[in-house]
Amino acid sequence: MNDIVELWKSLKIQWRVIYALMMREIITRYGRENLGFLWVFLEPALFTGGIAFLWSYVSFRFYERAEFSLAAFVLTGWIAGKLWMITAGKTMAGVEANTALFYHRNIKPIDLMISRIILELCGVTGAFIVVSLFFIFIEVITPPVNYSYLTLGWYLMAWFAFNLAIFIASLDIMTDLVRKVWPIFSLTLFISSGTFYLVQWLPDSVKPYALLLPTVHNIEMIRYGYWGPVFTPYFDASYSFLFNLFFMLIALTLQRISIKKLEID
Amino acid sequence: MENGKFIRLENVSKAYPVRGGFHQVFKNINLQINYGDKIGILGRNGSGKTTLIKILGGVTKAKGNIVRNMKASWPIAFQGGFQGSLTGFDNMRFICRLYGEQWQDKVVFVKEFAELGKYFYEPVKTYSAGMRARLAFAISFVVEFDCYLIDEVLAVGDSRFKRKCNEELFIKRKDRSFIIASHQPTGIQTYANRFFVLHNGEFLEFDRFGEAWNFYDKNRV
């Protein structure tokens, strides 16, 4: 019983710390005036919205056989990919830039990481919703067909983003090499993750390799939820789930190891 | 001051990795700081004062055992946690949120103590070094601690501001513990009641300030 009380107390403190860090970052980034907090969603929304428009004109010829609107293709692929890319990248940078905060003993690296992860996940998810609504409103795309697949795919992608963010941010504490490899790694993963293709377009010999990536499953799931059976989706939610579970175990273990390596100037 | 609060270091050693091995900062420090103790640590630049302060504050890990039974502050007037694009007010609110204090109760004190006037609501990056230091001092008094860590900062500001800080620390909180690290004699002579010298990785205690200073002075060059 006492243990539970203690745990509850420390969870409350941890949430207080994470909340304080989130507020600090929001005010730092967006200021206290004007649209303030709204920019958390609007910034990625404007960015991805712009990309989506540009892309739908430029690549029209390439995708014109498709049974769905190009905007829908960009929207689902691009923003879902950005979900993990932005989250992981900004979490890594956020820990590095704020090591001086560890002078406050109740701030641990994991708090900084979680505060960033929550912010970025909210931001990109908000952007997804804002851009979706806008595209639906101007009738470039039709509303999602199946919300359960859409939500499940998005959720699994967010979980993947969480794991990846903890993983690379922890690795970054241990070695500077991560920072150099990250742009190459993230871009490669982004390109291979189904942002620019459907698995059904791939040759049969390549499909199994693409489906090794949980991100491919997630994007297929999201698209299936959005468009319904206008294409043949390839995904296995349990594969993505188990991958995430295993990945989370590794990421959190690495995080614990990295704390020992942390030196504060 | 018997309330059972203390921090104890048992055989604490610290080494930093350097090219081709380790740099041993100090070895086997044993120290019990009871509530109310005023610890003065003399040491040259690079003797490990700051490292020791960081270990006491729980910021840096070290080899050995540390029993912590007393709430230690962050280093007084520490400025590293400031976010330059935030205002003094925002930075204060962050610290309040972090430690679960109501900022509404603290804002008047911080604003007046820091003497920033309307700059309190301007980004910290527009401050002069003195203004930053004043803000950092003011914010340090927002949270109450059992033990205050003071690392070479007693010489900040003009003499009037110095007096204000000393009063806030050593008079209003005279029952607490202080750990003062410095390469200068003044603060330690005035406020400490236990005297230490960090020299070549050794941590030596002296009964009187004069003895500690003589030893430090002799080995300084």
Coordinates of N, CA, C and O in Angstrom, one line a residue, chain A residues 70-203:
Chain A
L70 N -4.7 12.4 -55.3 CA -3.2 12.5 -55.0 C -3.0 13.2 -53.7 O -2.1 12.8 -52.9
A71 N -3.9 14.2 -53.4 CA -3.7 14.9 -52.1 C -3.9 13.9 -51.0 O -3.1 14.0 -50.0
A72 N -4.8 12.9 -51.1 CA -5.0 12.0 -50.1 C -3.7 11.1 -49.9 O -3.4 10.7 -48.8
F73 N -3.1 10.8 -51.0 CA -1.9 10.0 -51.0 C -0.8 10.7 -50.3 O -0.1 10.2 -49.4
V74 N -0.6 12.0 -50.6 CA 0.5 12.8 -49.9 C 0.1 13.0 -48.5 O 1.0 12.8 -47.6
L75 N -1.1 13.3 -48.2 CA -1.5 13.6 -46.8 C -1.2 12.4 -45.9 O -0.5 12.6 -44.9
T76 N -1.6 11.3 -46.3 CA -1.5 10.1 -45.4 C 0.0 9.7 -45.4 O 0.5 9.4 -44.3
G77 N 0.7 9.7 -46.5 CA 2.1 9.2 -46.5 C 3.0 10.2 -45.8 O 3.8 9.8 -45.0
W78 N 2.9 11.4 -46.2 CA 3.9 12.4 -45.8 C 3.8 12.7 -44.3 O 4.8 12.7 -43.6
I79 N 2.6 13.0 -43.8 CA 2.4 13.4 -42.4 C 2.7 12.2 -41.5 O 3.3 12.3 -40.5
A80 N 2.2 11.0 -41.9 CA 2.5 9.8 -41.1 C 4.0 9.6 -41.0 O 4.5 9.2 -39.9
G81 N 4.7 9.8 -42.1 CA 6.2 9.6 -42.0 C 6.8 10.7 -41.2 O 7.7 10.4 -40.4
K82 N 6.3 11.9 -41.3 CA 6.9 13.0 -40.5 C 6.6 12.8 -39.0 O 7.3 13.3 -38.2
L83 N 5.6 12.0 -38.7 CA 5.3 11.8 -37.3 C 6.5 11.3 -36.5 O 6.8 11.8 -35.5
W84 N 7.1 10.2 -37.0 CA 8.3 9.7 -36.3 C 9.6 10.5 -36.6 O 10.4 10.7 -35.7
M85 N 9.6 11.1 -37.8 CA 10.8 11.8 -38.2 C 11.0 13.1 -37.3 O 12.1 13.3 -36.8
I86 N 10.0 13.9 -37.3 CA 10.0 15.1 -36.5 C 10.2 14.8 -35.0 O 11.0 15.4 -34.3
T87 N 9.4 13.8 -34.5 CA 9.4 13.5 -33.1 C 10.8 13.1 -32.6 O 11.4 13.6 -31.7
A88 N 11.4 12.2 -33.4 CA 12.7 11.7 -33.0 C 13.8 12.7 -33.1 O 14.6 12.9 -32.2
G89 N 13.7 13.5 -34.2 CA 14.8 14.5 -34.5 C 14.7 15.6 -33.4 O 15.8 16.0 -32.9
K90 N 13.5 16.1 -33.1 CA 13.4 17.2 -32.2 C 13.7 16.7 -30.7 O 14.2 17.5 -29.9
T91 N 13.4 15.5 -30.4 CA 13.7 15.0 -29.1 C 15.2 14.9 -28.9 O 15.7 15.4 -27.8
M92 N 15.9 14.4 -29.9 CA 17.3 14.3 -29.8 C 17.9 15.7 -29.6 O 18.7 15.9 -28.7
A93 N 17.5 16.6 -30.4 CA 18.0 18.0 -30.3 C 17.7 18.6 -29.0 O 18.4 19.4 -28.4
G94 N 16.5 18.3 -28.5 CA 16.0 18.9 -27.3 C 16.8 18.5 -26.0 O 17.0 19.3 -25.1
V95 N 17.2 17.3 -26.0 CA 17.9 16.8 -24.8 C 19.3 17.5 -24.9 O 19.8 18.0 -23.9
E96 N 19.9 17.5 -26.1 CA 21.3 18.0 -26.2 C 21.3 19.5 -25.8 O 22.2 19.9 -25.1
A97 N 20.3 20.2 -26.2 CA 20.3 21.7 -26.0 C 20.0 22.1 -24.6 O 20.2 23.2 -24.2
N98 N 19.5 21.1 -23.8 CA 19.1 21.5 -22.4 C 19.8 20.8 -21.3 O 19.2 20.6 -20.2
T99 N 21.0 20.3 -21.5 CA 21.6 19.5 -20.5 C 21.8 20.3 -19.2 O 21.9 19.8 -18.1
A100 N 21.9 21.6 -19.4 CA 22.1 22.5 -18.2 C 20.9 22.3 -17.2 O 21.1 22.5 -16.0
L101 N 19.8 21.9 -17.7 CA 18.6 21.8 -16.8 C 18.8 20.6 -15.8 O 18.0 20.6 -14.9
F102 N 19.7 19.7 -16.1 CA 19.9 18.6 -15.2 C 20.5 19.1 -13.9 O 20.6 18.3 -12.9
Y103 N 20.8 20.3 -13.8 CA 21.2 20.9 -12.4 C 20.0 20.9 -11.5 O 20.2 20.9 -10.3
H104 N 18.8 20.9 -12.1 CA 17.6 20.7 -11.2 C 17.4 19.2 -11.1 O 17.1 18.5 -12.1
R105 N 17.6 18.7 -9.9 CA 17.8 17.2 -9.7 C 16.5 16.5 -10.1 O 16.5 15.3 -10.4
N106 N 15.3 17.1 -10.0 CA 14.1 16.4 -10.4 C 13.9 16.3 -11.9 O 12.9 15.7 -12.3
I107 N 14.8 16.9 -12.7 CA 14.6 16.7 -14.2 C 15.6 15.6 -14.6 O 16.8 15.8 -14.4
K108 N 15.1 14.6 -15.1 CA 15.9 13.5 -15.7 C 15.8 13.5 -17.2 O 14.8 14.1 -17.7
P109 N 16.8 13.0 -17.9 CA 16.7 13.0 -19.4 C 15.4 12.4 -19.9 O 14.8 13.0 -20.8
I110 N 14.9 11.4 -19.2 CA 13.6 10.8 -19.7 C 12.5 11.8 -19.7 O 11.6 11.8 -20.5
D111 N 12.5 12.8 -18.7 CA 11.4 13.8 -18.6 C 11.5 14.8 -19.8 O 10.5 15.1 -20.4
L112 N 12.8 15.2 -20.1 CA 13.0 16.0 -21.3 C 12.5 15.3 -22.5 O 11.8 15.9 -23.4
M113 N 12.8 14.0 -22.6 CA 12.5 13.3 -23.8 C 10.9 13.2 -23.9 O 10.4 13.5 -25.0
I114 N 10.3 12.8 -22.8 CA 8.8 12.6 -22.9 C 8.1 13.9 -23.2 O 7.2 14.0 -24.0
S115 N 8.6 15.0 -22.6 CA 8.0 16.3 -22.8 C 8.0 16.7 -24.3 O 7.1 17.1 -24.9
R116 N 9.2 16.4 -24.9 CA 9.3 16.7 -26.4 C 8.4 15.8 -27.2 O 7.8 16.2 -28.2
I117 N 8.5 14.5 -26.8 CA 7.7 13.5 -27.6 C 6.2 13.9 -27.6 O 5.6 13.9 -28.6
I118 N 5.7 14.2 -26.4 CA 4.3 14.6 -26.3 C 4.0 15.8 -27.2 O 3.0 15.8 -28.0
L119 N 4.8 16.8 -27.1 CA 4.6 18.0 -27.9 C 4.6 17.7 -29.4 O 3.7 18.2 -30.1
E120 N 5.6 17.0 -29.9 CA 5.7 16.8 -31.3 C 4.6 15.8 -31.8 O 4.1 16.1 -32.9
L121 N 4.3 14.8 -31.0 CA 3.2 13.9 -31.4 C 1.9 14.7 -31.5 O 1.1 14.6 -32.5
C122 N 1.6 15.6 -30.5 CA 0.4 16.4 -30.6 C 0.5 17.3 -31.8 O -0.5 17.5 -32.5
G123 N 1.6 17.9 -32.0 CA 1.8 18.9 -33.1 C 1.5 18.2 -34.5 O 0.6 18.7 -35.2
V124 N 2.1 17.1 -34.7 CA 2.0 16.5 -36.0 C 0.6 15.9 -36.2 O 0.0 15.9 -37.2
T125 N 0.1 15.3 -35.1 CA -1.3 14.7 -35.1 C -2.3 15.9 -35.4 O -3.2 15.7 -36.2
G126 N -2.1 17.0 -34.7 CA -3.0 18.1 -34.9 C -2.9 18.6 -36.3 O -3.9 18.9 -37.0
A127 N -1.7 18.6 -36.9 CA -1.5 19.0 -38.3 C -2.2 18.1 -39.2 O -2.9 18.6 -40.2
F128 N -2.2 16.8 -38.9 CA -2.8 15.8 -39.8 C -4.3 16.1 -39.8 O -5.0 16.1 -40.8
I129 N -4.9 16.4 -38.6 CA -6.3 16.7 -38.5 C -6.7 18.0 -39.2 O -7.6 18.1 -40.0
V130 N -5.8 19.0 -39.0 CA -6.1 20.4 -39.6 C -6.1 20.3 -41.1 O -7.0 20.7 -41.8
V131 N -5.0 19.7 -41.6 CA -4.9 19.6 -43.1 C -6.0 18.7 -43.7 O -6.6 19.0 -44.7
S132 N -6.3 17.6 -43.0 CA -7.4 16.7 -43.4 C -8.7 17.5 -43.6 O -9.4 17.5 -44.6
L133 N -9.0 18.2 -42.5 CA -10.3 19.0 -42.5 C -10.3 20.0 -43.6 O -11.3 20.1 -44.3
F134 N -9.1 20.6 -43.8 CA -9.1 21.6 -44.9 C -9.3 21.0 -46.3 O -10.1 21.5 -47.1
F135 N -8.6 19.9 -46.5 CA -8.7 19.2 -47.8 C -10.1 18.7 -48.0 O -10.6 18.7 -49.1
I136 N -10.7 18.2 -46.9 CA -12.1 17.7 -47.0 C -13.0 18.9 -47.3 O -13.9 18.8 -48.2
F137 N -12.8 20.0 -46.7 CA -13.6 21.2 -46.8 C -13.6 21.7 -48.3 O -14.6 22.0 -48.9
I138 N -12.4 21.7 -48.9 CA -12.3 22.2 -50.2 C -12.5 21.1 -51.2 O -12.3 21.3 -52.4
E139 N -12.9 19.9 -50.7 CA -13.3 18.8 -51.5 C -12.2 18.3 -52.5 O -12.5 17.9 -53.6
V140 N -11.0 18.3 -52.0 CA -9.9 17.6 -52.7 C -9.9 16.1 -52.3 O -9.5 15.3 -53.1
I141 N -10.3 15.8 -51.1 CA -10.3 14.4 -50.7 C -11.7 14.2 -50.0 O -12.4 15.1 -49.6
T142 N -12.0 12.9 -49.9 CA -13.2 12.5 -49.2 C -12.9 12.1 -47.8 O -11.8 11.7 -47.5
P143 N -13.8 12.2 -46.8 CA -13.6 11.9 -45.4 C -13.2 10.5 -45.3 O -13.5 9.6 -46.1
P144 N -12.5 10.1 -44.2 CA -12.0 8.8 -43.9 C -13.2 7.8 -43.9 O -14.3 8.1 -43.5
V145 N -12.9 6.6 -44.4 CA -14.0 5.6 -44.5 C -14.1 4.8 -43.3 O -15.1 4.5 -42.8
N146 N -12.9 4.4 -42.7 CA -12.9 3.5 -41.6 C -12.0 4.0 -40.5 O -10.8 4.0 -40.6
Y147 N -12.6 4.6 -39.5 CA -11.8 5.3 -38.4 C -11.0 4.4 -37.6 O -10.0 4.8 -37.0
S148 N -11.4 3.1 -37.4 CA -10.7 2.2 -36.5 C -9.3 1.9 -37.1 O -8.3 1.9 -36.4
Y149 N -9.3 1.6 -38.4 CA -7.9 1.3 -39.0 C -7.1 2.6 -39.0 O -5.9 2.5 -38.8
L150 N -7.7 3.7 -39.3 CA -7.0 5.0 -39.4 C -6.4 5.2 -38.0 O -5.2 5.5 -37.9
T151 N -7.1 5.1 -36.9 CA -6.7 5.4 -35.6 C -5.6 4.4 -35.2 O -4.6 4.7 -34.6
L152 N -5.9 3.1 -35.5 CA -4.9 2.1 -35.1 C -3.6 2.3 -35.7 O -2.5 2.2 -35.1
G153 N -3.6 2.5 -37.0 CA -2.4 2.8 -37.8 C -1.6 4.0 -37.2 O -0.4 4.0 -37.0
W154 N -2.4 5.1 -37.0 CA -1.8 6.3 -36.4 C -1.2 6.0 -35.1 O -0.1 6.5 -34.7
Y155 N -1.9 5.3 -34.2 CA -1.5 5.0 -32.9 C -0.2 4.2 -32.9 O 0.8 4.5 -32.2
L156 N -0.2 3.2 -33.8 CA 1.0 2.3 -33.8 C 2.2 3.2 -34.4 O 3.4 3.0 -33.9
M157 N 2.0 4.1 -35.2 CA 3.0 5.0 -35.8 C 3.5 5.9 -34.7 O 4.7 6.1 -34.5
A158 N 2.6 6.4 -33.8 CA 3.0 7.3 -32.7 C 3.8 6.5 -31.7 O 4.8 7.0 -31.2
W159 N 3.4 5.3 -31.5 CA 4.2 4.5 -30.5 C 5.6 4.2 -31.1 O 6.6 4.3 -30.4
F160 N 5.7 3.9 -32.4 CA 7.0 3.8 -33.0 C 7.8 5.0 -32.9 O 9.0 5.0 -32.6
A161 N 7.2 6.2 -33.1 CA 7.9 7.5 -32.9 C 8.4 7.6 -31.5 O 9.6 8.1 -31.3
F162 N 7.6 7.3 -30.5 CA 8.0 7.3 -29.1 C 9.3 6.5 -28.9 O 10.3 7.0 -28.4
N163 N 9.2 5.3 -29.4 CA 10.4 4.4 -29.2 C 11.6 4.9 -29.9 O 12.7 4.9 -29.3
L164 N 11.5 5.3 -31.1 CA 12.6 5.7 -31.9 C 13.2 7.0 -31.3 O 14.4 7.1 -31.2
A165 N 12.3 7.9 -30.8 CA 12.8 9.1 -30.1 C 13.7 8.8 -28.9 O 14.8 9.3 -28.7
I166 N 13.2 7.9 -28.0 CA 13.9 7.5 -26.8 C 15.2 6.9 -27.2 O 16.3 7.1 -26.7
F167 N 15.1 6.0 -28.2 CA 16.3 5.2 -28.7 C 17.4 6.1 -29.2 O 18.5 6.1 -28.7
I168 N 17.1 7.0 -30.1 CA 18.2 7.8 -30.7 C 18.6 8.9 -29.7 O 19.8 9.3 -29.6
A169 N 17.7 9.5 -28.9 CA 18.1 10.5 -28.0 C 19.0 9.9 -26.9 O 20.0 10.5 -26.5
S170 N 18.8 8.7 -26.5 CA 19.7 8.0 -25.5 C 21.0 7.7 -26.1 O 22.1 7.9 -25.5
L171 N 20.9 7.2 -27.4 CA 22.2 6.9 -28.1 C 23.0 8.1 -28.3 O 24.2 8.1 -28.2
D172 N 22.3 9.2 -28.5 CA 23.0 10.5 -28.7 C 23.8 11.0 -27.4 O 24.8 11.6 -27.5
I173 N 23.2 10.6 -26.3 CA 23.9 10.9 -25.0 C 25.2 10.2 -24.9 O 26.2 10.7 -24.4
M174 N 25.2 9.0 -25.5 CA 26.4 8.1 -25.4 C 27.5 8.4 -26.4 O 28.6 8.3 -26.2
T175 N 27.0 8.7 -27.6 CA 28.0 8.9 -28.7 C 27.6 10.0 -29.7 O 26.4 10.1 -30.0
D176 N 28.5 10.9 -30.1 CA 28.2 12.0 -31.0 C 27.9 11.5 -32.4 O 27.4 12.3 -33.2
L177 N 28.3 10.3 -32.6 CA 28.1 9.7 -34.0 C 26.7 9.8 -34.5 O 26.4 10.0 -35.7
V178 N 25.7 9.6 -33.5 CA 24.3 9.5 -33.9 C 23.9 10.7 -34.7 O 23.2 10.6 -35.7
R179 N 24.4 11.9 -34.3 CA 24.0 13.1 -34.9 C 24.4 13.1 -36.4 O 23.7 13.7 -37.2
K180 N 25.5 12.5 -36.7 CA 26.0 12.5 -38.1 C 25.2 11.5 -38.9 O 25.0 11.7 -40.1
V181 N 24.9 10.3 -38.3 CA 24.2 9.3 -39.0 C 22.7 9.6 -39.2 O 22.1 9.1 -40.2
W182 N 22.1 10.3 -38.2 CA 20.7 10.5 -38.2 C 20.1 11.0 -39.5 O 19.1 10.4 -40.0
P183 N 20.6 12.0 -40.1 CA 20.0 12.5 -41.4 C 19.9 11.5 -42.5 O 18.9 11.3 -43.1
I184 N 21.0 10.7 -42.6 CA 21.0 9.6 -43.6 C 20.0 8.6 -43.2 O 19.2 8.1 -44.0
F185 N 20.1 8.1 -42.0 CA 19.2 7.1 -41.5 C 17.7 7.4 -41.7 O 16.9 6.7 -42.2
S186 N 17.4 8.6 -41.2 CA 16.0 9.0 -41.2 C 15.4 9.2 -42.6 O 14.3 8.7 -42.9
L187 N 16.3 9.8 -43.4 CA 15.8 9.9 -44.8 C 15.6 8.6 -45.5 O 14.6 8.4 -46.2
T188 N 16.5 7.7 -45.3 CA 16.4 6.3 -45.9 C 15.1 5.7 -45.4 O 14.4 5.1 -46.2
L189 N 14.9 5.7 -44.1 CA 13.7 5.1 -43.5 C 12.5 5.8 -44.1 O 11.5 5.1 -44.4
F190 N 12.5 7.1 -44.2 CA 11.4 7.9 -44.6 C 11.0 7.4 -46.0 O 9.8 7.2 -46.3
I191 N 12.0 7.3 -46.9 CA 11.7 7.0 -48.3 C 11.3 5.5 -48.4 O 10.4 5.2 -49.2
S192 N 11.8 4.6 -47.6 CA 11.4 3.2 -47.7 C 10.1 2.9 -47.0 O 9.6 1.8 -47.0
S193 N 9.5 3.9 -46.3 CA 8.4 3.6 -45.4 C 7.0 3.7 -46.1 O 6.0 3.6 -45.4
G194 N 7.0 3.8 -47.4 CA 5.7 3.8 -48.0 C 5.0 5.2 -48.2 O 3.9 5.3 -48.6
T195 N 5.8 6.2 -47.9 CA 5.3 7.5 -48.2 C 5.0 7.7 -49.6 O 4.0 8.3 -50.1
F196 N 6.0 7.1 -50.5 CA 5.9 7.4 -51.9 C 5.3 6.2 -52.7 O 5.4 6.2 -53.9
Y197 N 4.9 5.1 -52.0 CA 4.4 4.0 -52.8 C 3.4 3.2 -52.0 O 3.3 3.3 -50.7
L198 N 2.6 2.4 -52.7 CA 1.8 1.4 -52.0 C 2.5 0.0 -52.2 O 3.1 -0.2 -53.2
V199 N 2.3 -0.8 -51.2 CA 2.9 -2.1 -51.3 C 2.5 -2.9 -52.5 O 3.2 -3.7 -53.2
Q200 N 1.2 -2.7 -52.9 CA 0.7 -3.5 -54.0 C 1.4 -3.1 -55.4 O 1.4 -3.9 -56.3
W201 N 2.0 -2.0 -55.4 CA 2.8 -1.6 -56.6 C 4.1 -2.3 -56.7 O 4.8 -2.3 -57.7
L202 N 4.6 -2.8 -55.6 CA 6.0 -3.4 -55.6 C 5.9 -4.8 -56.2 O 4.9 -5.5 -56.2
P203 N 7.1 -5.2 -56.8 CA 7.2 -6.6 -57.3 C 7.0 -7.5 -56.2 O 7.4 -7.2 -55.1

